[in-house]
């Protein structure tokens, strides 16, 4: 998965926060912390679509953009890519497990238990 630049990440944050697909004009209004030309917003949305982060559908003369995956799926993919960078996955996973909070460890434990149960049922 290709990474996101700063502006791409800002735009994805906006789109992930929406409950329905948005137009480039709507994104431009929502990214109020920057003074961006409408063409810049459209260029970034097109780039994010080509990278596979967004899907777009025609709505009259405009396009509506929606995330191809959830933010959680994106972050999980980043974590897996980071894990691939290590020469020792076991050591990296152990270090990660030591760094999470007790609540986060409980969440991981429940997720792993659920996966084990699914595998047993197959």
CSV table of C-alpha atoms in Angstrom, one decimal:
chain,number,residue,atom,x,y,z
A,1,UNK,CA,0.0,0.0,0.0
A,2,UNK,CA,1.3,3.4,-0.9
A,3,UNK,CA,1.6,5.9,1.9
A,4,UNK,CA,-0.2,9.2,2.2
A,5,UNK,CA,1.3,12.7,2.0
A,6,UNK,CA,0.3,15.4,4.4
A,7,UNK,CA,-2.4,16.9,2.2
A,8,UNK,CA,-3.7,13.5,1.2
A,9,UNK,CA,-3.9,12.4,4.8
A,10,UNK,CA,-5.8,15.6,5.7
A,11,UNK,CA,-8.3,15.0,2.9
A,12,UNK,CA,-8.7,11.3,3.8
A,13,UNK,CA,-9.3,12.3,7.4
A,14,UNK,CA,-12.2,14.5,6.2
A,15,UNK,CA,-13.6,11.8,3.9
A,16,UNK,CA,-13.3,9.1,6.6
A,17,UNK,CA,-15.3,11.4,9.0
A,18,UNK,CA,-18.2,11.7,6.6
A,19,UNK,CA,-21.3,9.4,6.7
A,20,UNK,CA,-21.8,9.6,2.9
A,21,UNK,CA,-19.8,10.2,-0.2
A,22,UNK,CA,-18.7,13.9,-0.8
A,23,UNK,CA,-17.9,16.1,-3.7
A,24,UNK,CA,-14.7,18.0,-4.3
A,25,UNK,CA,-16.5,21.2,-3.5
A,26,UNK,CA,-17.6,19.8,-0.1
A,27,UNK,CA,-14.1,18.6,0.7
A,28,UNK,CA,-12.8,22.1,-0.2
A,29,UNK,CA,-15.3,23.6,2.3
A,30,UNK,CA,-14.4,21.1,5.0
A,31,UNK,CA,-10.7,21.6,4.7
A,32,UNK,CA,-11.0,25.1,6.1
A,33,UNK,CA,-7.5,25.1,7.8
A,34,UNK,CA,-5.9,25.4,4.3
A,35,UNK,CA,-6.4,27.9,1.5
A,36,UNK,CA,-6.6,25.5,-1.4
A,37,UNK,CA,-7.6,26.1,-4.9
A,38,UNK,CA,-10.5,23.9,-6.1
A,39,UNK,CA,-8.3,22.4,-8.7
A,40,UNK,CA,-5.8,21.3,-6.0
A,41,UNK,CA,-8.5,19.5,-4.1
A,42,UNK,CA,-9.7,17.8,-7.4
A,43,UNK,CA,-6.1,16.8,-8.2
A,44,UNK,CA,-5.6,15.2,-4.8
A,45,UNK,CA,-8.9,13.4,-4.9
A,46,UNK,CA,-8.0,12.1,-8.4
A,47,UNK,CA,-4.6,10.9,-7.1
A,48,UNK,CA,-6.2,9.2,-4.1
A,49,UNK,CA,-8.6,7.5,-6.4
A,50,UNK,CA,-5.8,6.2,-8.6
A,51,UNK,CA,-3.9,5.0,-5.5
A,52,UNK,CA,-7.0,3.0,-4.5
A,53,UNK,CA,-7.8,5.0,-1.3
A,54,UNK,CA,-11.1,6.4,-2.8
A,55,UNK,CA,-13.9,5.2,-5.0
A,56,UNK,CA,-15.9,7.7,-6.9
A,57,UNK,CA,-19.3,7.7,-8.5
A,58,UNK,CA,-20.9,10.1,-10.9
A,59,UNK,CA,-23.5,12.5,-9.5
A,60,UNK,CA,-24.7,14.7,-12.3
A,61,UNK,CA,-21.7,16.7,-13.5
A,62,UNK,CA,-19.8,16.1,-10.3
A,63,UNK,CA,-18.0,13.1,-8.7
A,64,UNK,CA,-18.8,11.8,-5.2
A,65,UNK,CA,-15.9,10.3,-3.3
A,66,UNK,CA,-16.0,7.7,-0.6
A,67,UNK,CA,-13.2,5.8,1.1
A,68,UNK,CA,-12.3,2.4,-0.4
A,69,UNK,CA,-11.4,1.1,3.0
A,70,UNK,CA,-12.0,2.2,6.6
A,71,UNK,CA,-9.4,4.2,8.5
A,72,UNK,CA,-8.9,1.1,10.7
A,73,UNK,CA,-8.2,-1.1,7.7
A,74,UNK,CA,-5.6,1.5,6.5
A,75,UNK,CA,-3.9,1.7,9.9
A,76,UNK,CA,-3.8,-2.1,10.1
A,77,UNK,CA,-2.2,-2.3,6.7
A,78,UNK,CA,0.4,0.3,7.8
A,79,UNK,CA,1.1,-1.8,10.9
A,80,UNK,CA,1.6,-4.9,8.8
A,81,UNK,CA,3.9,-3.1,6.4
A,82,UNK,CA,6.0,-1.9,9.4
A,83,UNK,CA,6.1,-5.4,10.7
A,84,UNK,CA,7.5,-6.6,7.3
A,85,UNK,CA,10.4,-4.1,7.7
A,86,UNK,CA,11.8,-5.9,10.7
A,87,UNK,CA,14.2,-8.8,10.4
A,88,UNK,CA,12.6,-10.5,13.4
A,89,UNK,CA,8.8,-10.3,13.4
A,90,UNK,CA,8.6,-12.2,16.8
A,91,UNK,CA,10.8,-9.6,18.5
A,92,UNK,CA,8.9,-6.7,16.9
A,93,UNK,CA,5.5,-8.3,18.0
A,94,UNK,CA,6.9,-8.9,21.5
A,95,UNK,CA,8.1,-5.3,21.8
A,96,UNK,CA,4.7,-4.0,20.6
A,97,UNK,CA,2.9,-6.2,23.1
A,98,UNK,CA,5.1,-4.8,25.9
A,99,UNK,CA,4.2,-1.3,24.8
A,100,UNK,CA,0.4,-1.4,24.7
A,101,UNK,CA,-1.8,-0.6,27.7
A,102,UNK,CA,-3.6,-3.2,29.7
A,103,UNK,CA,-6.9,-2.3,27.9
A,104,UNK,CA,-5.2,-2.6,24.5
A,105,UNK,CA,-3.7,-6.0,25.5
A,106,UNK,CA,-7.2,-7.2,26.5
A,107,UNK,CA,-8.5,-6.1,23.1
A,108,UNK,CA,-5.7,-8.0,21.3
A,109,UNK,CA,-6.3,-11.0,23.5
A,110,UNK,CA,-10.0,-11.1,22.7
A,111,UNK,CA,-9.3,-10.6,19.0
A,112,UNK,CA,-6.8,-13.5,18.9
A,113,UNK,CA,-9.2,-15.7,20.9
A,114,UNK,CA,-12.0,-15.0,18.5
A,115,UNK,CA,-9.7,-15.9,15.5
A,116,UNK,CA,-8.7,-19.1,17.2
A,117,UNK,CA,-12.3,-20.0,17.8
A,118,UNK,CA,-13.2,-19.3,14.1
A,119,UNK,CA,-10.3,-21.5,13.0
A,120,UNK,CA,-11.5,-24.3,15.3
A,121,UNK,CA,-15.0,-24.1,13.8
A,122,UNK,CA,-13.8,-24.5,10.2
